[in-house]
Amino acid sequence: AEEAAKHDEL
Amino acid sequence: MNAFRLAGDITHLISILVLLLKIYATKSCSGISLKTQELYAVVFLARYLDLFTDFISVYNSVMKVVFILSSVAIVWCMRRHRAVKRSYDKELDTFRHYYLVGACFVFALLVHEKFTFQEVFWAFSIYLEAVAIIPQLVLLQRSGNVDNLTGQYVFFLGAYRALYILNWIYRYFTEAKFSRWIACISGLVQTALYADFFYYYFLSWKNNAKLNLPA
């Protein structure tokens, strides 16, 4: 989840 | 997601819709740089490699697909559609964008968060997006006057960048560990590139005159 949240912007 | 981020995404979406509207309604892409559009298509394809590996939200995935499809569609139209192709200002759009791609890729190999396939391509897309507007600005500068929809297209793209900066400032103060210096520094560079355009856009708006960029 930490990894994925890193690129939560478009 | 905060309001700045949402507003940024929406202005980004509006800019693409304005561009599609211009091409669709006028069957013309005059004033639009194919090179910038190609760069954006590469940016989205390189950045959204995580579409199938990391799920963030439905909103996130839908927007990614919309950005990829719309940027590819615009490039396709400008290269393949008979009427649109004819209106393309080929002789004004001479910026050597391949150099930007090469330089950004080398830079991404050197500066990234992690040396993995996805992370290097992600950094590459961030750097390339920062400079992708340059061929478009060069084209506008060369052609001098800018039609309404093209001016609005660039304005909304710039607004999207400015709103993202506000979003980062907001996140910096509200989130415990917010650090994304690659995106933030690139974003600042990208927004700075619009400063000149914004100045003239504001002048034309204030004087209620047609947008003109001095040579």
PDB file of C-alpha atoms in Angstrom:
ATOM      1  CA  ALA A   1       0.000   0.000   0.000  1.00  0.00           C
ATOM      2  CA  GLU A   2       2.889   2.312   0.848  1.00  0.00           C
ATOM      3  CA  GLU A   3       4.425   1.780  -2.608  1.00  0.00           C
ATOM      4  CA  ALA A   4       1.167   2.336  -4.443  1.00  0.00           C
ATOM      5  CA  ALA A   5       0.325   5.447  -2.452  1.00  0.00           C
ATOM      6  CA  LYS A   6       3.608   6.988  -3.517  1.00  0.00           C
ATOM      7  CA  HIS A   7       2.271   7.589  -7.013  1.00  0.00           C
ATOM      8  CA  ASP A   8      -1.266   8.484  -6.090  1.00  0.00           C
ATOM      9  CA  GLU A   9      -1.177  11.614  -8.243  1.00  0.00           C
ATOM     10  CA  LEU A  10      -1.847  11.663 -11.946  1.00  0.00           C
TER      11      LEU A  10
ATOM     12  CA  MET B   1      -7.701  14.055  -2.170  1.00  0.00           C
ATOM     13  CA  ASN B   2      -7.781  17.767  -1.530  1.00  0.00           C
ATOM     14  CA  ALA B   3      -9.652  20.442  -3.476  1.00  0.00           C
ATOM     15  CA  PHE B   4      -6.513  21.778  -5.195  1.00  0.00           C
ATOM     16  CA  ARG B   5      -5.626  18.365  -6.525  1.00  0.00           C
ATOM     17  CA  LEU B   6      -9.187  17.763  -7.766  1.00  0.00           C
ATOM     18  CA  ALA B   7      -9.331  21.209  -9.370  1.00  0.00           C
ATOM     19  CA  GLY B   8      -5.945  20.513 -10.965  1.00  0.00           C
ATOM     20  CA  ASP B   9      -7.129  17.236 -12.442  1.00  0.00           C
ATOM     21  CA  ILE B  10     -10.301  18.876 -13.694  1.00  0.00           C
ATOM     22  CA  THR B  11      -8.474  21.757 -15.391  1.00  0.00           C
ATOM     23  CA  HIS B  12      -6.158  19.176 -16.961  1.00  0.00           C
ATOM     24  CA  LEU B  13      -9.196  17.339 -18.254  1.00  0.00           C
ATOM     25  CA  ILE B  14     -10.739  20.610 -19.487  1.00  0.00           C
ATOM     26  CA  SER B  15      -7.552  21.468 -21.384  1.00  0.00           C
ATOM     27  CA  ILE B  16      -7.759  18.138 -23.238  1.00  0.00           C
ATOM     28  CA  LEU B  17     -11.470  18.638 -23.921  1.00  0.00           C
ATOM     29  CA  VAL B  18     -10.789  22.144 -25.272  1.00  0.00           C
ATOM     30  CA  LEU B  19      -8.160  20.715 -27.597  1.00  0.00           C
ATOM     31  CA  LEU B  20     -10.427  17.886 -28.757  1.00  0.00           C
ATOM     32  CA  LEU B  21     -13.238  20.405 -29.264  1.00  0.00           C
ATOM     33  CA  LYS B  22     -11.008  22.638 -31.339  1.00  0.00           C
ATOM     34  CA  ILE B  23      -9.870  19.761 -33.544  1.00  0.00           C
ATOM     35  CA  TYR B  24     -13.330  18.234 -33.829  1.00  0.00           C
ATOM     36  CA  ALA B  25     -15.320  21.439 -34.387  1.00  0.00           C
ATOM     37  CA  THR B  26     -12.922  23.239 -36.704  1.00  0.00           C
ATOM     38  CA  LYS B  27     -11.326  20.129 -38.271  1.00  0.00           C
ATOM     39  CA  SER B  28      -8.123  22.050 -37.804  1.00  0.00           C
ATOM     40  CA  CYS B  29      -5.097  21.755 -35.578  1.00  0.00           C
ATOM     41  CA  SER B  30      -3.442  25.010 -36.594  1.00  0.00           C
ATOM     42  CA  GLY B  31      -1.472  26.474 -33.733  1.00  0.00           C
ATOM     43  CA  ILE B  32      -1.141  23.071 -32.048  1.00  0.00           C
ATOM     44  CA  SER B  33       2.264  21.426 -31.820  1.00  0.00           C
ATOM     45  CA  LEU B  34       2.219  17.773 -32.836  1.00  0.00           C
ATOM     46  CA  LYS B  35       5.551  17.401 -31.071  1.00  0.00           C
ATOM     47  CA  THR B  36       4.097  18.479 -27.731  1.00  0.00           C
ATOM     48  CA  GLN B  37       1.153  16.121 -28.255  1.00  0.00           C
ATOM     49  CA  GLU B  38       3.484  13.242 -29.038  1.00  0.00           C
ATOM     50  CA  LEU B  39       5.488  14.002 -25.925  1.00  0.00           C
ATOM     51  CA  TYR B  40       2.318  13.945 -23.793  1.00  0.00           C
ATOM     52  CA  ALA B  41       1.334  10.576 -25.262  1.00  0.00           C
ATOM     53  CA  VAL B  42       4.792   9.238 -24.326  1.00  0.00           C
ATOM     54  CA  VAL B  43       4.498  10.839 -20.856  1.00  0.00           C
ATOM     55  CA  PHE B  44       1.209   9.107 -20.076  1.00  0.00           C
ATOM     56  CA  LEU B  45       2.246   5.757 -21.525  1.00  0.00           C
ATOM     57  CA  ALA B  46       5.491   5.783 -19.526  1.00  0.00           C
ATOM     58  CA  ARG B  47       3.915   6.977 -16.275  1.00  0.00           C
ATOM     59  CA  TYR B  48       0.849   4.785 -16.174  1.00  0.00           C
ATOM     60  CA  LEU B  49       2.716   1.489 -16.506  1.00  0.00           C
ATOM     61  CA  ASP B  50       1.393   0.951 -12.978  1.00  0.00           C
ATOM     62  CA  LEU B  51      -2.168   0.828 -14.252  1.00  0.00           C
ATOM     63  CA  PHE B  52      -2.183  -2.957 -14.036  1.00  0.00           C
ATOM     64  CA  THR B  53       0.135  -3.410 -11.051  1.00  0.00           C
ATOM     65  CA  ASP B  54      -1.005  -0.836  -8.460  1.00  0.00           C
ATOM     66  CA  PHE B  55      -4.645  -0.085  -7.880  1.00  0.00           C
ATOM     67  CA  ILE B  56      -5.212   3.242  -6.118  1.00  0.00           C
ATOM     68  CA  SER B  57      -8.842   4.099  -6.823  1.00  0.00           C
ATOM     69  CA  VAL B  58     -11.445   3.880  -9.557  1.00  0.00           C
ATOM     70  CA  TYR B  59     -11.049   7.628 -10.064  1.00  0.00           C
ATOM     71  CA  ASN B  60      -7.301   7.204 -10.512  1.00  0.00           C
ATOM     72  CA  SER B  61      -7.578   4.331 -12.983  1.00  0.00           C
ATOM     73  CA  VAL B  62     -10.324   5.984 -15.041  1.00  0.00           C
ATOM     74  CA  MET B  63      -8.358   9.236 -15.313  1.00  0.00           C
ATOM     75  CA  LYS B  64      -5.243   7.342 -16.376  1.00  0.00           C
ATOM     76  CA  VAL B  65      -7.113   5.556 -19.137  1.00  0.00           C
ATOM     77  CA  VAL B  66      -8.734   8.832 -20.251  1.00  0.00           C
ATOM     78  CA  PHE B  67      -5.358  10.605 -20.423  1.00  0.00           C
ATOM     79  CA  ILE B  68      -3.730   7.776 -22.379  1.00  0.00           C
ATOM     80  CA  LEU B  69      -6.586   7.383 -24.853  1.00  0.00           C
ATOM     81  CA  SER B  70      -7.133  11.107 -25.436  1.00  0.00           C
ATOM     82  CA  SER B  71      -3.439  11.851 -25.978  1.00  0.00           C
ATOM     83  CA  VAL B  72      -3.065   8.948 -28.422  1.00  0.00           C
ATOM     84  CA  ALA B  73      -6.278   9.994 -30.215  1.00  0.00           C
ATOM     85  CA  ILE B  74      -5.021  13.566 -30.639  1.00  0.00           C
ATOM     86  CA  VAL B  75      -1.711  12.387 -32.102  1.00  0.00           C
ATOM     87  CA  TRP B  76      -3.569   9.969 -34.375  1.00  0.00           C
ATOM     88  CA  CYS B  77      -5.883  12.753 -35.602  1.00  0.00           C
ATOM     89  CA  MET B  78      -3.035  15.148 -36.307  1.00  0.00           C
ATOM     90  CA  ARG B  79      -1.068  12.536 -38.228  1.00  0.00           C
ATOM     91  CA  ARG B  80      -3.793  10.576 -39.987  1.00  0.00           C
ATOM     92  CA  HIS B  81      -6.993  12.584 -40.339  1.00  0.00           C
ATOM     93  CA  ARG B  82      -6.999  14.100 -43.820  1.00  0.00           C
ATOM     94  CA  ALA B  83      -8.462  17.551 -43.070  1.00  0.00           C
ATOM     95  CA  VAL B  84      -6.790  17.957 -39.680  1.00  0.00           C
ATOM     96  CA  LYS B  85      -3.435  16.913 -41.075  1.00  0.00           C
ATOM     97  CA  ARG B  86      -3.610  19.594 -43.762  1.00  0.00           C
ATOM     98  CA  SER B  87      -3.997  22.383 -41.184  1.00  0.00           C
ATOM     99  CA  TYR B  88      -0.926  21.344 -39.224  1.00  0.00           C
ATOM    100  CA  ASP B  89       1.745  24.103 -39.103  1.00  0.00           C
ATOM    101  CA  LYS B  90       4.554  21.761 -39.970  1.00  0.00           C
ATOM    102  CA  GLU B  91       7.080  24.422 -40.885  1.00  0.00           C
ATOM    103  CA  LEU B  92       6.557  26.239 -37.567  1.00  0.00           C
ATOM    104  CA  ASP B  93       6.722  23.098 -35.458  1.00  0.00           C
ATOM    105  CA  THR B  94      10.385  22.352 -35.860  1.00  0.00           C
ATOM    106  CA  PHE B  95      11.541  21.943 -32.285  1.00  0.00           C
ATOM    107  CA  ARG B  96      13.710  18.826 -32.007  1.00  0.00           C
ATOM    108  CA  HIS B  97      11.682  16.995 -29.438  1.00  0.00           C
ATOM    109  CA  TYR B  98      13.652  13.757 -29.702  1.00  0.00           C
ATOM    110  CA  TYR B  99      16.454  15.474 -27.833  1.00  0.00           C
ATOM    111  CA  LEU B 100      14.067  16.168 -24.967  1.00  0.00           C
ATOM    112  CA  VAL B 101      13.082  12.501 -24.841  1.00  0.00           C
ATOM    113  CA  GLY B 102      16.729  11.383 -24.841  1.00  0.00           C
ATOM    114  CA  ALA B 103      17.842  13.918 -22.252  1.00  0.00           C
ATOM    115  CA  CYS B 104      14.931  13.129 -19.935  1.00  0.00           C
ATOM    116  CA  PHE B 105      15.565   9.407 -20.182  1.00  0.00           C
ATOM    117  CA  VAL B 106      19.254   9.764 -19.348  1.00  0.00           C
ATOM    118  CA  PHE B 107      18.314  12.052 -16.466  1.00  0.00           C
ATOM    119  CA  ALA B 108      15.798   9.481 -15.216  1.00  0.00           C
ATOM    120  CA  LEU B 109      18.517   6.809 -15.283  1.00  0.00           C
ATOM    121  CA  LEU B 110      20.604   9.064 -13.056  1.00  0.00           C
ATOM    122  CA  VAL B 111      17.947  10.564 -10.764  1.00  0.00           C
ATOM    123  CA  HIS B 112      15.089   8.338  -9.611  1.00  0.00           C
ATOM    124  CA  GLU B 113      13.575   7.065  -6.401  1.00  0.00           C
ATOM    125  CA  LYS B 114      14.503   3.460  -7.035  1.00  0.00           C
ATOM    126  CA  PHE B 115      16.361   1.728  -9.844  1.00  0.00           C
ATOM    127  CA  THR B 116      13.490  -0.394 -11.097  1.00  0.00           C
ATOM    128  CA  PHE B 117      11.839  -0.481 -14.511  1.00  0.00           C
ATOM    129  CA  GLN B 118       8.671   1.248 -13.328  1.00  0.00           C
ATOM    130  CA  GLU B 119      10.392   3.835 -11.149  1.00  0.00           C
ATOM    131  CA  VAL B 120      12.829   4.887 -13.886  1.00  0.00           C
ATOM    132  CA  PHE B 121       9.973   5.226 -16.378  1.00  0.00           C
ATOM    133  CA  TRP B 122       7.949   7.121 -13.788  1.00  0.00           C
ATOM    134  CA  ALA B 123      10.793   9.611 -13.230  1.00  0.00           C
ATOM    135  CA  PHE B 124      11.304   9.851 -16.999  1.00  0.00           C
ATOM    136  CA  SER B 125       7.630  10.744 -17.475  1.00  0.00           C
ATOM    137  CA  ILE B 126       7.806  13.423 -14.786  1.00  0.00           C
ATOM    138  CA  TYR B 127      10.862  15.060 -16.392  1.00  0.00           C
ATOM    139  CA  LEU B 128       9.409  14.798 -19.872  1.00  0.00           C
ATOM    140  CA  GLU B 129       6.091  16.311 -18.808  1.00  0.00           C
ATOM    141  CA  ALA B 130       7.953  19.274 -17.339  1.00  0.00           C
ATOM    142  CA  VAL B 131       9.440  20.179 -20.721  1.00  0.00           C
ATOM    143  CA  ALA B 132       6.778  18.775 -23.076  1.00  0.00           C
ATOM    144  CA  ILE B 133       5.096  22.168 -23.472  1.00  0.00           C
ATOM    145  CA  ILE B 134       8.234  23.761 -24.958  1.00  0.00           C
ATOM    146  CA  PRO B 135       7.514  22.860 -28.640  1.00  0.00           C
ATOM    147  CA  GLN B 136       3.976  24.239 -28.186  1.00  0.00           C
ATOM    148  CA  LEU B 137       5.225  27.515 -26.711  1.00  0.00           C
ATOM    149  CA  VAL B 138       7.832  27.813 -29.464  1.00  0.00           C
ATOM    150  CA  LEU B 139       5.155  27.285 -32.104  1.00  0.00           C
ATOM    151  CA  LEU B 140       2.890  29.941 -30.567  1.00  0.00           C
ATOM    152  CA  GLN B 141       5.771  32.348 -30.322  1.00  0.00           C
ATOM    153  CA  ARG B 142       6.610  31.807 -33.999  1.00  0.00           C
ATOM    154  CA  SER B 143       3.078  32.140 -35.289  1.00  0.00           C
ATOM    155  CA  GLY B 144       2.541  35.287 -33.198  1.00  0.00           C
ATOM    156  CA  ASN B 145      -1.201  35.410 -32.798  1.00  0.00           C
ATOM    157  CA  VAL B 146      -3.024  32.652 -31.049  1.00  0.00           C
ATOM    158  CA  ASP B 147      -6.595  31.590 -31.708  1.00  0.00           C
ATOM    159  CA  ASN B 148      -9.025  31.522 -28.784  1.00  0.00           C
ATOM    160  CA  LEU B 149      -9.251  27.782 -28.273  1.00  0.00           C
ATOM    161  CA  THR B 150      -5.495  27.263 -28.532  1.00  0.00           C
ATOM    162  CA  GLY B 151      -4.930  30.050 -26.000  1.00  0.00           C
ATOM    163  CA  GLN B 152      -7.485  28.486 -23.677  1.00  0.00           C
ATOM    164  CA  TYR B 153      -5.904  25.064 -24.109  1.00  0.00           C
ATOM    165  CA  VAL B 154      -2.511  26.332 -22.964  1.00  0.00           C
ATOM    166  CA  PHE B 155      -4.113  28.401 -20.213  1.00  0.00           C
ATOM    167  CA  PHE B 156      -5.897  25.378 -18.723  1.00  0.00           C
ATOM    168  CA  LEU B 157      -2.731  23.286 -18.944  1.00  0.00           C
ATOM    169  CA  GLY B 158      -0.864  25.985 -17.034  1.00  0.00           C
ATOM    170  CA  ALA B 159      -3.678  26.288 -14.493  1.00  0.00           C
ATOM    171  CA  TYR B 160      -3.467  22.537 -13.887  1.00  0.00           C
ATOM    172  CA  ARG B 161       0.220  22.876 -13.059  1.00  0.00           C
ATOM    173  CA  ALA B 162      -0.324  25.841 -10.759  1.00  0.00           C
ATOM    174  CA  LEU B 163      -3.085  23.984  -8.887  1.00  0.00           C
ATOM    175  CA  TYR B 164      -0.816  20.974  -8.430  1.00  0.00           C
ATOM    176  CA  ILE B 165       1.710  23.211  -6.711  1.00  0.00           C
ATOM    177  CA  LEU B 166      -0.989  24.430  -4.309  1.00  0.00           C
ATOM    178  CA  ASN B 167      -1.899  20.770  -3.773  1.00  0.00           C
ATOM    179  CA  TRP B 168       1.690  19.953  -2.789  1.00  0.00           C
ATOM    180  CA  ILE B 169       1.880  22.897  -0.418  1.00  0.00           C
ATOM    181  CA  TYR B 170      -1.363  21.736   1.162  1.00  0.00           C
ATOM    182  CA  ARG B 171      -0.147  18.157   1.417  1.00  0.00           C
ATOM    183  CA  TYR B 172       3.187  19.227   2.834  1.00  0.00           C
ATOM    184  CA  PHE B 173       1.423  20.875   5.761  1.00  0.00           C
ATOM    185  CA  THR B 174      -1.304  18.291   6.284  1.00  0.00           C
ATOM    186  CA  GLU B 175       0.453  14.962   5.735  1.00  0.00           C
ATOM    187  CA  ALA B 176       2.964  13.560   8.183  1.00  0.00           C
ATOM    188  CA  LYS B 177       5.522  12.293   5.722  1.00  0.00           C
ATOM    189  CA  PHE B 178       5.004  14.037   2.474  1.00  0.00           C
ATOM    190  CA  SER B 179       8.147  14.037   0.393  1.00  0.00           C
ATOM    191  CA  ARG B 180       8.215  13.839  -3.353  1.00  0.00           C
ATOM    192  CA  TRP B 181      10.940  16.142  -4.404  1.00  0.00           C
ATOM    193  CA  ILE B 182      11.259  14.727  -7.939  1.00  0.00           C
ATOM    194  CA  ALA B 183       7.650  15.596  -8.743  1.00  0.00           C
ATOM    195  CA  CYS B 184       7.738  18.929  -6.904  1.00  0.00           C
ATOM    196  CA  ILE B 185      10.930  20.316  -8.423  1.00  0.00           C
ATOM    197  CA  SER B 186       9.926  19.158 -11.912  1.00  0.00           C
ATOM    198  CA  GLY B 187       6.498  20.662 -11.332  1.00  0.00           C
ATOM    199  CA  LEU B 188       8.012  23.998 -10.378  1.00  0.00           C
ATOM    200  CA  VAL B 189      10.159  24.006 -13.529  1.00  0.00           C
ATOM    201  CA  GLN B 190       7.136  23.095 -15.616  1.00  0.00           C
ATOM    202  CA  THR B 191       4.996  25.856 -14.156  1.00  0.00           C
ATOM    203  CA  ALA B 192       7.770  28.412 -14.589  1.00  0.00           C
ATOM    204  CA  LEU B 193       7.779  27.684 -18.325  1.00  0.00           C
ATOM    205  CA  TYR B 194       4.221  29.010 -18.473  1.00  0.00           C
ATOM    206  CA  ALA B 195       5.036  32.288 -16.735  1.00  0.00           C
ATOM    207  CA  ASP B 196       5.667  34.222 -19.933  1.00  0.00           C
ATOM    208  CA  PHE B 197       2.569  32.843 -21.624  1.00  0.00           C
ATOM    209  CA  PHE B 198       0.456  33.644 -18.570  1.00  0.00           C
ATOM    210  CA  TYR B 199       1.712  37.210 -18.568  1.00  0.00           C
ATOM    211  CA  TYR B 200       0.510  37.810 -22.122  1.00  0.00           C
ATOM    212  CA  TYR B 201      -2.656  35.815 -21.574  1.00  0.00           C
ATOM    213  CA  PHE B 202      -3.481  38.052 -18.608  1.00  0.00           C
ATOM    214  CA  LEU B 203      -2.699  41.206 -20.602  1.00  0.00           C
ATOM    215  CA  SER B 204      -4.984  40.170 -23.458  1.00  0.00           C
ATOM    216  CA  TRP B 205      -7.719  39.299 -20.974  1.00  0.00           C
ATOM    217  CA  LYS B 206      -7.364  42.613 -19.149  1.00  0.00           C
ATOM    218  CA  ASN B 207      -7.399  44.643 -22.368  1.00  0.00           C
ATOM    219  CA  ASN B 208     -10.085  42.439 -23.820  1.00  0.00           C
ATOM    220  CA  ALA B 209      -7.834  41.977 -26.841  1.00  0.00           C
ATOM    221  CA  LYS B 210      -6.748  39.029 -28.926  1.00  0.00           C
ATOM    222  CA  LEU B 211      -3.855  37.074 -27.464  1.00  0.00           C
ATOM    223  CA  ASN B 212      -0.617  38.055 -29.160  1.00  0.00           C
ATOM    224  CA  LEU B 213       2.804  36.786 -28.257  1.00  0.00           C
ATOM    225  CA  PRO B 214       5.682  39.086 -29.173  1.00  0.00           C
ATOM    226  CA  ALA B 215       8.436  37.501 -31.229  1.00  0.00           C
TER     227      ALA B 215
END
